[in-house]
């Protein structure tokens, strides 16, 4: 019986987290009430305090989950036996797949970057920015092994790549963009990959090209 109750409580908290992620991504922290979140989740408002401590802690949990997701994927950047540029491409491919499947994941992060809150600022600074550090380190390794041009600034390169993702993923779903105005490609996955692949090839040395 206790196991059933525990599973039920976990299911409820996951529904609340899912609803919160969707709503925070769409309206931002200040544009969403606890009541709206629990209505979306089909749960009682009191359960937000019970499971998370309140709206602020729930928002922090949402941001932490997205940070952990990125940092987990960043382990690909240190894949043993692989050249660093191939690892970077594999990492970007994984990030692409995750964010195309759950676009609200990057939307909620992007909103916090655009309009920082006192609630989420520390998480963005301490956890999300460490993601940039890992990507920067990967480009440093690629430069050391002459896979990318010596004049490449690793930090700026990491910033440009993440900006490509952010801009594409927050705009690609707009219905106002006609098919003829979109980038060439069969679908969003192919279009987005072509952009960061082209960029990687502009900074790679002549002896190394990605496909």
PDB file of C-alpha atoms in Angstrom:
ATOM      1  CA  UNK A   1       0.000   0.000   0.000  1.00  0.00           C
ATOM      2  CA  UNK A   2       2.840   2.397   0.888  1.00  0.00           C
ATOM      3  CA  UNK A   3       4.493   1.634  -2.444  1.00  0.00           C
ATOM      4  CA  UNK A   4       1.288   2.462  -4.325  1.00  0.00           C
ATOM      5  CA  UNK A   5       0.926   5.734  -2.390  1.00  0.00           C
ATOM      6  CA  UNK A   6       4.554   6.612  -3.096  1.00  0.00           C
ATOM      7  CA  UNK A   7       4.133   5.953  -6.819  1.00  0.00           C
ATOM      8  CA  UNK A   8       0.956   8.055  -6.850  1.00  0.00           C
ATOM      9  CA  UNK A   9       2.725  10.959  -5.128  1.00  0.00           C
ATOM     10  CA  UNK A  10       5.620  10.737  -7.584  1.00  0.00           C
ATOM     11  CA  UNK A  11       3.191  10.709 -10.505  1.00  0.00           C
ATOM     12  CA  UNK A  12       1.468  13.808  -9.173  1.00  0.00           C
ATOM     13  CA  UNK A  13       4.723  15.709  -8.638  1.00  0.00           C
ATOM     14  CA  UNK A  14       5.858  14.819 -12.163  1.00  0.00           C
ATOM     15  CA  UNK A  15       2.566  16.099 -13.601  1.00  0.00           C
ATOM     16  CA  UNK A  16       3.016  19.359 -11.704  1.00  0.00           C
ATOM     17  CA  UNK A  17       6.607  19.693 -12.946  1.00  0.00           C
ATOM     18  CA  UNK A  18       5.542  19.030 -16.514  1.00  0.00           C
ATOM     19  CA  UNK A  19       2.726  21.589 -16.330  1.00  0.00           C
ATOM     20  CA  UNK A  20       5.028  24.136 -14.680  1.00  0.00           C
ATOM     21  CA  UNK A  21       7.692  23.707 -17.358  1.00  0.00           C
ATOM     22  CA  UNK A  22       5.160  24.249 -20.136  1.00  0.00           C
ATOM     23  CA  UNK A  23       3.570  27.297 -18.517  1.00  0.00           C
ATOM     24  CA  UNK A  24       6.776  28.955 -17.307  1.00  0.00           C
ATOM     25  CA  UNK A  25       8.179  28.527 -20.812  1.00  0.00           C
ATOM     26  CA  UNK A  26       5.150  30.201 -22.334  1.00  0.00           C
ATOM     27  CA  UNK A  27       4.423  32.977 -19.830  1.00  0.00           C
ATOM     28  CA  UNK A  28       7.513  33.338 -17.633  1.00  0.00           C
ATOM     29  CA  UNK A  29       7.783  33.049 -13.871  1.00  0.00           C
ATOM     30  CA  UNK A  30       5.666  36.106 -13.027  1.00  0.00           C
ATOM     31  CA  UNK A  31       3.006  35.285 -15.614  1.00  0.00           C
ATOM     32  CA  UNK A  32       1.975  31.979 -14.065  1.00  0.00           C
ATOM     33  CA  UNK A  33       0.072  31.315 -10.852  1.00  0.00           C
ATOM     34  CA  UNK A  34       0.090  28.185  -8.720  1.00  0.00           C
ATOM     35  CA  UNK A  35      -3.594  27.797  -9.497  1.00  0.00           C
ATOM     36  CA  UNK A  36      -2.918  27.820 -13.240  1.00  0.00           C
ATOM     37  CA  UNK A  37      -0.181  25.209 -12.868  1.00  0.00           C
ATOM     38  CA  UNK A  38      -2.294  22.834 -10.809  1.00  0.00           C
ATOM     39  CA  UNK A  39      -5.273  23.277 -13.112  1.00  0.00           C
ATOM     40  CA  UNK A  40      -3.036  22.257 -16.026  1.00  0.00           C
ATOM     41  CA  UNK A  41      -1.719  19.311 -14.007  1.00  0.00           C
ATOM     42  CA  UNK A  42      -5.151  18.262 -12.716  1.00  0.00           C
ATOM     43  CA  UNK A  43      -3.966  18.543  -9.124  1.00  0.00           C
ATOM     44  CA  UNK A  44      -4.848  20.376  -5.921  1.00  0.00           C
ATOM     45  CA  UNK A  45      -3.101  23.721  -5.396  1.00  0.00           C
ATOM     46  CA  UNK A  46      -1.924  22.686  -1.929  1.00  0.00           C
ATOM     47  CA  UNK A  47       0.205  19.942  -3.506  1.00  0.00           C
ATOM     48  CA  UNK A  48       2.673  22.506  -4.877  1.00  0.00           C
ATOM     49  CA  UNK A  49       3.639  23.445  -1.328  1.00  0.00           C
ATOM     50  CA  UNK A  50       3.526  19.814  -0.229  1.00  0.00           C
ATOM     51  CA  UNK A  51       5.853  18.522  -2.963  1.00  0.00           C
ATOM     52  CA  UNK A  52       8.050  21.547  -3.649  1.00  0.00           C
ATOM     53  CA  UNK A  53       7.591  24.153  -0.917  1.00  0.00           C
ATOM     54  CA  UNK A  54       5.948  26.776  -3.109  1.00  0.00           C
ATOM     55  CA  UNK A  55       5.967  28.417  -6.537  1.00  0.00           C
ATOM     56  CA  UNK A  56       9.542  29.732  -6.237  1.00  0.00           C
ATOM     57  CA  UNK A  57      10.954  26.315  -5.349  1.00  0.00           C
ATOM     58  CA  UNK A  58       8.942  24.719  -8.146  1.00  0.00           C
ATOM     59  CA  UNK A  59      10.421  27.170 -10.651  1.00  0.00           C
ATOM     60  CA  UNK A  60      13.901  26.440  -9.329  1.00  0.00           C
ATOM     61  CA  UNK A  61      13.273  22.719  -9.708  1.00  0.00           C
ATOM     62  CA  UNK A  62      12.201  23.229 -13.342  1.00  0.00           C
ATOM     63  CA  UNK A  63      15.390  25.177 -14.109  1.00  0.00           C
ATOM     64  CA  UNK A  64      17.548  22.625 -12.265  1.00  0.00           C
ATOM     65  CA  UNK A  65      16.048  19.796 -14.318  1.00  0.00           C
ATOM     66  CA  UNK A  66      16.887  21.549 -17.580  1.00  0.00           C
ATOM     67  CA  UNK A  67      20.402  22.334 -16.368  1.00  0.00           C
ATOM     68  CA  UNK A  68      20.955  18.727 -15.328  1.00  0.00           C
ATOM     69  CA  UNK A  69      19.697  17.564 -18.705  1.00  0.00           C
ATOM     70  CA  UNK A  70      22.254  19.708 -20.519  1.00  0.00           C
ATOM     71  CA  UNK A  71      25.103  18.839 -18.181  1.00  0.00           C
ATOM     72  CA  UNK A  72      24.344  15.152 -18.584  1.00  0.00           C
ATOM     73  CA  UNK A  73      24.496  15.504 -22.373  1.00  0.00           C
ATOM     74  CA  UNK A  74      27.756  17.429 -22.012  1.00  0.00           C
ATOM     75  CA  UNK A  75      29.458  14.209 -20.895  1.00  0.00           C
ATOM     76  CA  UNK A  76      29.523  13.328 -24.617  1.00  0.00           C
ATOM     77  CA  UNK A  77      32.100  16.096 -25.047  1.00  0.00           C
ATOM     78  CA  UNK A  78      34.642  14.016 -23.133  1.00  0.00           C
ATOM     79  CA  UNK A  79      34.034  10.721 -24.940  1.00  0.00           C
ATOM     80  CA  UNK A  80      37.330   8.777 -24.754  1.00  0.00           C
ATOM     81  CA  UNK A  81      38.942   7.760 -28.037  1.00  0.00           C
ATOM     82  CA  UNK A  82      37.004  10.299 -30.119  1.00  0.00           C
ATOM     83  CA  UNK A  83      38.412  13.456 -31.645  1.00  0.00           C
ATOM     84  CA  UNK A  84      37.010  16.577 -29.927  1.00  0.00           C
ATOM     85  CA  UNK A  85      35.215  17.998 -32.968  1.00  0.00           C
ATOM     86  CA  UNK A  86      33.325  14.748 -33.551  1.00  0.00           C
ATOM     87  CA  UNK A  87      32.347  14.794 -29.871  1.00  0.00           C
ATOM     88  CA  UNK A  88      31.095  18.369 -30.218  1.00  0.00           C
ATOM     89  CA  UNK A  89      28.961  17.441 -33.236  1.00  0.00           C
ATOM     90  CA  UNK A  90      27.563  14.376 -31.442  1.00  0.00           C
ATOM     91  CA  UNK A  91      26.736  16.556 -28.444  1.00  0.00           C
ATOM     92  CA  UNK A  92      24.952  19.154 -30.591  1.00  0.00           C
ATOM     93  CA  UNK A  93      22.989  16.400 -32.342  1.00  0.00           C
ATOM     94  CA  UNK A  94      21.779  15.120 -28.947  1.00  0.00           C
ATOM     95  CA  UNK A  95      20.857  18.621 -27.765  1.00  0.00           C
ATOM     96  CA  UNK A  96      18.952  19.170 -31.012  1.00  0.00           C
ATOM     97  CA  UNK A  97      16.960  15.970 -30.598  1.00  0.00           C
ATOM     98  CA  UNK A  98      16.061  16.722 -26.987  1.00  0.00           C
ATOM     99  CA  UNK A  99      14.975  20.287 -27.628  1.00  0.00           C
ATOM    100  CA  UNK A 100      12.991  19.527 -30.772  1.00  0.00           C
ATOM    101  CA  UNK A 101      11.124  16.889 -28.792  1.00  0.00           C
ATOM    102  CA  UNK A 102      10.617  19.196 -25.783  1.00  0.00           C
ATOM    103  CA  UNK A 103      10.980  22.798 -27.071  1.00  0.00           C
ATOM    104  CA  UNK A 104       9.694  24.182 -23.776  1.00  0.00           C
ATOM    105  CA  UNK A 105      12.969  23.053 -22.205  1.00  0.00           C
ATOM    106  CA  UNK A 106      14.940  25.744 -24.008  1.00  0.00           C
ATOM    107  CA  UNK A 107      12.091  28.247 -23.910  1.00  0.00           C
ATOM    108  CA  UNK A 108      12.089  28.311 -20.109  1.00  0.00           C
ATOM    109  CA  UNK A 109      15.880  28.716 -20.039  1.00  0.00           C
ATOM    110  CA  UNK A 110      15.791  31.450 -22.675  1.00  0.00           C
ATOM    111  CA  UNK A 111      13.134  33.360 -20.757  1.00  0.00           C
ATOM    112  CA  UNK A 112      15.294  33.333 -17.644  1.00  0.00           C
ATOM    113  CA  UNK A 113      18.231  34.681 -19.633  1.00  0.00           C
ATOM    114  CA  UNK A 114      16.109  37.434 -21.209  1.00  0.00           C
ATOM    115  CA  UNK A 115      14.242  38.464 -18.056  1.00  0.00           C
ATOM    116  CA  UNK A 116      16.253  37.262 -15.040  1.00  0.00           C
ATOM    117  CA  UNK A 117      14.415  36.628 -11.794  1.00  0.00           C
ATOM    118  CA  UNK A 118      15.786  36.643  -8.264  1.00  0.00           C
ATOM    119  CA  UNK A 119      14.362  33.147  -7.973  1.00  0.00           C
ATOM    120  CA  UNK A 120      16.177  31.614 -10.940  1.00  0.00           C
ATOM    121  CA  UNK A 121      19.262  33.802 -11.370  1.00  0.00           C
ATOM    122  CA  UNK A 122      21.576  31.730  -9.152  1.00  0.00           C
ATOM    123  CA  UNK A 123      20.666  28.512 -10.963  1.00  0.00           C
ATOM    124  CA  UNK A 124      21.372  30.071 -14.344  1.00  0.00           C
ATOM    125  CA  UNK A 125      24.676  31.515 -13.149  1.00  0.00           C
ATOM    126  CA  UNK A 126      25.933  28.480 -11.236  1.00  0.00           C
ATOM    127  CA  UNK A 127      24.628  25.587 -13.324  1.00  0.00           C
ATOM    128  CA  UNK A 128      23.588  26.720 -16.766  1.00  0.00           C
ATOM    129  CA  UNK A 129      26.740  28.744 -17.413  1.00  0.00           C
ATOM    130  CA  UNK A 130      28.897  25.755 -16.481  1.00  0.00           C
ATOM    131  CA  UNK A 131      27.420  24.211 -19.619  1.00  0.00           C
ATOM    132  CA  UNK A 132      29.139  26.950 -21.645  1.00  0.00           C
ATOM    133  CA  UNK A 133      32.366  26.194 -19.790  1.00  0.00           C
ATOM    134  CA  UNK A 134      32.289  22.547 -20.853  1.00  0.00           C
ATOM    135  CA  UNK A 135      31.623  23.392 -24.478  1.00  0.00           C
ATOM    136  CA  UNK A 136      34.382  26.007 -24.361  1.00  0.00           C
ATOM    137  CA  UNK A 137      36.815  23.419 -22.971  1.00  0.00           C
ATOM    138  CA  UNK A 138      35.900  21.050 -25.804  1.00  0.00           C
ATOM    139  CA  UNK A 139      36.801  23.720 -28.363  1.00  0.00           C
ATOM    140  CA  UNK A 140      40.059  24.370 -26.522  1.00  0.00           C
ATOM    141  CA  UNK A 141      40.920  20.680 -26.931  1.00  0.00           C
ATOM    142  CA  UNK A 142      39.971  20.844 -30.617  1.00  0.00           C
ATOM    143  CA  UNK A 143      42.284  23.838 -31.078  1.00  0.00           C
ATOM    144  CA  UNK A 144      45.134  22.098 -29.265  1.00  0.00           C
ATOM    145  CA  UNK A 145      44.857  19.192 -31.693  1.00  0.00           C
ATOM    146  CA  UNK A 146      44.468  21.503 -34.701  1.00  0.00           C
ATOM    147  CA  UNK A 147      40.946  20.431 -35.585  1.00  0.00           C
ATOM    148  CA  UNK A 148      39.798  24.060 -35.516  1.00  0.00           C
ATOM    149  CA  UNK A 149      41.609  27.199 -36.617  1.00  0.00           C
ATOM    150  CA  UNK A 150      44.110  28.663 -34.168  1.00  0.00           C
ATOM    151  CA  UNK A 151      42.446  32.100 -34.210  1.00  0.00           C
ATOM    152  CA  UNK A 152      39.112  30.647 -33.055  1.00  0.00           C
ATOM    153  CA  UNK A 153      37.939  32.019 -29.714  1.00  0.00           C
ATOM    154  CA  UNK A 154      36.512  28.997 -27.904  1.00  0.00           C
ATOM    155  CA  UNK A 155      34.208  30.945 -25.589  1.00  0.00           C
ATOM    156  CA  UNK A 156      32.704  33.015 -28.382  1.00  0.00           C
ATOM    157  CA  UNK A 157      32.287  29.915 -30.515  1.00  0.00           C
ATOM    158  CA  UNK A 158      30.376  28.164 -27.737  1.00  0.00           C
ATOM    159  CA  UNK A 159      28.200  31.256 -27.345  1.00  0.00           C
ATOM    160  CA  UNK A 160      27.441  31.441 -31.066  1.00  0.00           C
ATOM    161  CA  UNK A 161      26.423  27.781 -31.222  1.00  0.00           C
ATOM    162  CA  UNK A 162      24.060  28.026 -28.267  1.00  0.00           C
ATOM    163  CA  UNK A 163      22.636  31.245 -29.723  1.00  0.00           C
ATOM    164  CA  UNK A 164      21.910  29.385 -32.962  1.00  0.00           C
ATOM    165  CA  UNK A 165      19.920  26.827 -30.995  1.00  0.00           C
ATOM    166  CA  UNK A 166      18.095  29.434 -28.940  1.00  0.00           C
ATOM    167  CA  UNK A 167      17.074  31.562 -31.913  1.00  0.00           C
ATOM    168  CA  UNK A 168      16.034  28.646 -34.088  1.00  0.00           C
ATOM    169  CA  UNK A 169      14.088  26.777 -31.448  1.00  0.00           C
ATOM    170  CA  UNK A 170      12.126  29.787 -30.223  1.00  0.00           C
ATOM    171  CA  UNK A 171      11.130  30.806 -33.759  1.00  0.00           C
ATOM    172  CA  UNK A 172      10.810  27.653 -35.873  1.00  0.00           C
ATOM    173  CA  UNK A 173       7.249  26.862 -34.731  1.00  0.00           C
ATOM    174  CA  UNK A 174       5.804  30.228 -35.789  1.00  0.00           C
ATOM    175  CA  UNK A 175       2.978  29.543 -38.235  1.00  0.00           C
ATOM    176  CA  UNK A 176       3.599  32.926 -39.873  1.00  0.00           C
ATOM    177  CA  UNK A 177       6.803  31.549 -41.400  1.00  0.00           C
ATOM    178  CA  UNK A 178       5.875  29.972 -44.714  1.00  0.00           C
ATOM    179  CA  UNK A 179       7.576  26.872 -46.043  1.00  0.00           C
ATOM    180  CA  UNK A 180       9.292  28.894 -48.780  1.00  0.00           C
ATOM    181  CA  UNK A 181      10.817  31.211 -46.142  1.00  0.00           C
ATOM    182  CA  UNK A 182      12.283  28.404 -44.083  1.00  0.00           C
ATOM    183  CA  UNK A 183      15.811  27.090 -44.401  1.00  0.00           C
ATOM    184  CA  UNK A 184      16.366  24.239 -46.893  1.00  0.00           C
ATOM    185  CA  UNK A 185      15.788  20.777 -45.470  1.00  0.00           C
ATOM    186  CA  UNK A 186      13.219  18.037 -45.111  1.00  0.00           C
ATOM    187  CA  UNK A 187      12.332  18.902 -41.507  1.00  0.00           C
ATOM    188  CA  UNK A 188      13.401  21.004 -38.525  1.00  0.00           C
ATOM    189  CA  UNK A 189      15.992  18.473 -37.447  1.00  0.00           C
ATOM    190  CA  UNK A 190      17.723  18.585 -40.822  1.00  0.00           C
ATOM    191  CA  UNK A 191      17.447  22.377 -41.079  1.00  0.00           C
ATOM    192  CA  UNK A 192      18.900  23.050 -37.654  1.00  0.00           C
ATOM    193  CA  UNK A 193      21.708  20.535 -38.104  1.00  0.00           C
ATOM    194  CA  UNK A 194      22.705  22.103 -41.407  1.00  0.00           C
ATOM    195  CA  UNK A 195      23.156  25.486 -39.689  1.00  0.00           C
ATOM    196  CA  UNK A 196      25.475  24.376 -36.899  1.00  0.00           C
ATOM    197  CA  UNK A 197      27.275  21.931 -39.187  1.00  0.00           C
ATOM    198  CA  UNK A 198      28.030  24.757 -41.635  1.00  0.00           C
ATOM    199  CA  UNK A 199      29.272  26.897 -38.764  1.00  0.00           C
ATOM    200  CA  UNK A 200      31.531  24.159 -37.409  1.00  0.00           C
ATOM    201  CA  UNK A 201      33.030  23.684 -40.853  1.00  0.00           C
ATOM    202  CA  UNK A 202      33.821  27.407 -41.141  1.00  0.00           C
ATOM    203  CA  UNK A 203      36.035  27.216 -38.047  1.00  0.00           C
ATOM    204  CA  UNK A 204      37.553  23.774 -38.693  1.00  0.00           C
ATOM    205  CA  UNK A 205      40.931  23.414 -40.342  1.00  0.00           C
ATOM    206  CA  UNK A 206      41.241  22.288 -43.957  1.00  0.00           C
ATOM    207  CA  UNK A 207      42.400  18.835 -42.921  1.00  0.00           C
ATOM    208  CA  UNK A 208      39.139  18.151 -41.071  1.00  0.00           C
ATOM    209  CA  UNK A 209      35.573  18.490 -42.279  1.00  0.00           C
ATOM    210  CA  UNK A 210      32.391  17.269 -40.623  1.00  0.00           C
ATOM    211  CA  UNK A 211      29.463  15.666 -42.432  1.00  0.00           C
TER     212      UNK A 211
END
